[in-house]
Amino acid sequence: GNSVTQMEGPVTLSEEAFLTINCTYTATGYPSLFWYVQYPGEGLQLLLKATKADDKGSNKGFEATYRKETTSFHLEKGSVQVSDSAVYFCALKGTGRRALTFGSGTRLQVQP
Amino acid sequence: EAGVTQFPSHSVIEKGQTVTLRCDPISGHDNLYWYRRVMGKEIKFLLHFVKESKQDESGMPNNRFLAERTGGTYSTLKVQPAELEDSGVYFCASSQEFSASSGANVLTFGAGSRLTVL
């Protein structure tokens, strides 16, 4: 079946540091890939997505590239801010299914 | 537009009691999903409604869980009787019809209902 593995947190960084949160997946066919973010007290929000191999999703300074050869979709940001502190979830939608498969989430803490 | 609304935000009950969680999706969204995150683990799919019909309930853990969506608007998820392992955050999400052009339907999530079973 489909699965998503992402690095365990928490990840603690200083403001303006470079961020990488690793995500790898297992799926048959050609899944769509997503990063969702949950800020404290809020629901999950779609951060970015990619629907085919080599696509790059980007939003709010975050980027992730759909790498089929390594089955990865790592999240990166060049300079994090305190306001980026949140829990980040990698997810996929498999071919023929509408439900999402999520990873376990990675908590990011950015210190001033 | 109003987002996805979930009630209650937090519920604390004793083992053996009953709890009903409610989700109000975005108006006009035919697709409604329930997910659950237990003990900081991955968010797991529970079930999917299209309007009032259950499209996929493969993630429902057992028959203590009952989901309904009468009239195709809001949905309820009842846990009866609740067990300790049911503690977690229950998320609801909704979306419009699947978009073939975008390749994926984008879900809008609620803030979740935290359930604590003592």
XYZ file of C-alpha atoms in Angstrom:
230
model
C 0.000 0.000 0.000
C 0.895 3.670 -0.067
C 3.038 5.157 2.662
C 4.884 8.372 3.490
C 7.951 8.660 5.685
C 9.193 11.987 6.938
C 11.930 12.965 9.318
C 11.079 13.050 12.979
C 11.095 16.310 14.813
C 11.202 18.592 16.424
C 13.504 20.547 14.168
C 14.834 23.614 15.929
C 16.451 26.366 13.875
C 17.510 29.941 14.338
C 15.826 32.632 12.294
C 17.225 32.940 8.749
C 18.619 29.392 8.806
C 18.163 26.998 5.887
C 15.429 24.403 6.283
C 15.163 20.908 4.876
C 12.480 18.439 5.928
C 12.919 15.092 4.261
C 10.009 13.134 2.843
C 10.056 9.858 0.960
C 7.138 7.832 -0.265
C 6.035 4.421 -1.456
C 3.235 4.233 -3.970
C 2.189 2.441 -7.106
C 1.595 4.404 -10.259
C 2.026 8.146 -10.325
C 0.867 9.802 -7.120
C 0.387 13.502 -6.519
C 2.485 14.877 -3.674
C 1.663 17.560 -1.122
C 3.018 19.464 1.830
C 0.485 20.628 4.406
C 1.214 22.933 7.327
C -0.602 23.240 10.635
C -0.033 26.428 12.596
C -0.910 26.390 16.301
C -4.669 26.289 16.844
C -5.479 26.078 13.151
C -6.402 23.419 10.632
C -4.095 21.926 8.054
C -3.397 24.220 5.132
C -2.073 23.189 1.776
C 1.419 24.653 1.441
C 2.402 23.335 -1.981
C 1.875 20.430 -4.328
C 3.314 18.647 -7.341
C 1.378 16.345 -9.598
C 4.042 14.762 -11.790
C 7.712 13.868 -11.771
C 10.189 16.777 -11.828
C 7.464 19.286 -10.967
C 8.494 21.860 -8.369
C 5.875 23.154 -5.996
C 6.509 26.483 -4.313
C 4.732 28.850 -1.967
C 5.722 31.408 0.685
C 9.403 30.776 0.028
C 9.060 27.012 0.476
C 9.918 24.629 -2.351
C 9.743 20.906 -2.991
C 10.618 18.931 -6.118
C 8.907 15.681 -7.079
C 11.790 13.211 -7.571
C 10.495 9.927 -8.910
C 13.938 8.330 -9.138
C 14.467 8.749 -5.400
C 10.754 8.708 -4.474
C 11.260 11.902 -2.527
C 9.579 15.274 -2.033
C 11.834 17.153 0.395
C 10.662 20.519 1.679
C 13.161 23.393 1.647
C 13.270 27.052 2.548
C 16.285 29.272 2.268
C 15.635 31.501 5.271
C 13.104 30.567 7.929
C 11.210 33.005 10.096
C 9.720 32.649 13.563
C 6.290 32.686 11.927
C 7.170 29.442 10.102
C 6.997 27.549 13.388
C 4.379 24.867 12.797
C 3.901 21.176 12.093
C 4.573 20.143 8.498
C 2.972 17.068 6.931
C 4.029 15.382 3.719
C 1.210 13.578 1.909
C 0.393 11.757 -1.286
C -2.706 10.941 -3.250
C -2.438 7.650 -5.039
C -3.714 6.911 -8.504
C -7.413 6.127 -8.478
C -7.960 7.209 -4.879
C -9.157 10.499 -3.497
C -8.012 9.985 0.083
C -4.624 11.325 1.148
C -1.896 9.293 2.818
C 0.030 11.388 5.330
C 3.360 11.169 7.039
C 3.681 11.527 10.795
C 4.425 15.254 10.714
C 7.535 17.246 11.585
C 7.391 20.024 14.132
C 9.521 23.039 13.240
C 10.524 25.503 15.928
C 12.237 28.694 14.781
C 13.950 30.741 17.453
C 14.599 34.477 17.119
C -16.083 32.079 2.257
C -16.418 30.297 5.570
C -13.998 27.455 6.105
C -14.540 23.961 7.424
C -15.905 24.137 10.961
C -15.608 21.404 13.538
C -17.307 21.008 16.921
C -16.307 20.576 19.667
C -12.721 21.753 19.578
C -11.913 19.557 22.561
C -13.883 16.824 24.294
C -12.873 14.914 27.418
C -14.894 11.790 28.206
C -14.524 8.620 30.194
C -14.019 5.211 28.701
C -17.346 3.697 27.748
C -19.079 6.990 27.104
C -20.335 8.266 23.775
C -19.061 11.269 21.860
C -20.352 12.867 18.681
C -18.125 15.088 16.595
C -19.581 17.389 14.007
C -18.178 18.823 10.800
C -19.641 21.604 8.688
C -17.914 21.603 5.298
C -17.603 24.518 2.947
C -20.942 25.170 1.322
C -21.201 23.436 -2.030
C -18.415 20.940 -1.367
C -19.719 17.485 -2.217
C -16.669 15.652 -0.902
C -16.235 15.327 2.846
C -13.455 13.392 4.548
C -12.695 12.353 8.089
C -9.118 11.773 9.238
C -7.578 11.037 12.611
C -4.185 11.693 14.193
C -3.408 9.550 17.195
C -0.590 10.271 19.673
C 1.478 12.441 17.339
C 1.584 9.775 14.668
C 0.566 10.062 11.043
C -2.809 11.410 10.057
C -4.887 8.453 8.950
C -7.842 8.414 6.614
C -11.139 7.244 8.085
C -13.783 7.721 5.415
C -14.992 9.755 2.472
C -18.484 10.979 1.648
C -19.698 12.165 -1.710
C -22.801 14.107 -0.835
C -24.694 11.789 1.534
C -23.130 8.549 0.273
C -20.141 6.796 1.777
C -17.655 6.523 -1.071
C -14.849 4.905 0.871
C -14.956 3.792 4.494
C -11.918 1.556 4.393
C -10.185 3.501 7.156
C -12.862 3.136 9.818
C -11.163 1.221 12.645
C -14.152 -0.784 13.940
C -17.908 -0.766 14.409
C -17.710 1.564 17.410
C -17.358 4.377 14.882
C -20.397 5.597 12.975
C -20.311 8.419 10.461
C -23.330 10.033 8.881
C -23.980 12.838 6.470
C -27.711 13.204 6.229
C -28.800 15.515 3.430
C -25.275 15.809 2.151
C -24.430 18.852 4.251
C -22.832 18.521 7.684
C -21.450 15.247 8.966
C -21.237 13.613 12.361
C -18.811 11.026 13.645
C -20.010 9.108 16.674
C -17.785 6.951 18.841
C -19.737 4.526 21.029
C -18.476 3.257 23.386
C -15.219 5.204 23.454
C -11.967 3.434 24.320
C -8.636 4.865 25.490
C -7.023 4.271 22.098
C -9.608 6.508 20.430
C -7.906 9.575 21.907
C -6.493 11.862 19.255
C -7.356 14.701 16.933
C -10.129 14.133 14.413
C -9.883 16.239 11.276
C -12.583 16.910 8.757
C -11.873 18.139 5.245
C -13.981 19.031 2.247
C -13.441 19.632 -1.441
C -15.274 20.316 -4.639
C -15.419 17.778 -7.393
C -12.147 16.208 -8.515
C -10.373 18.429 -11.005
C -8.966 16.454 -13.914
C -7.025 19.499 -15.125
C -5.162 20.012 -11.874
C -4.708 16.310 -11.279
C -5.798 16.542 -7.686
C -8.640 17.911 -5.663
C -7.466 20.318 -2.998
C -8.792 19.629 0.453
C -9.693 22.339 2.952
C -9.264 21.111 6.498
C -10.928 22.129 9.713
C -8.973 22.880 12.876
C -9.778 19.444 14.269
C -11.605 18.076 17.290
C -9.342 16.818 20.035
C -10.779 13.804 21.828
C -9.385 12.682 25.161
C -10.688 9.413 26.583
C -9.824 8.852 30.256
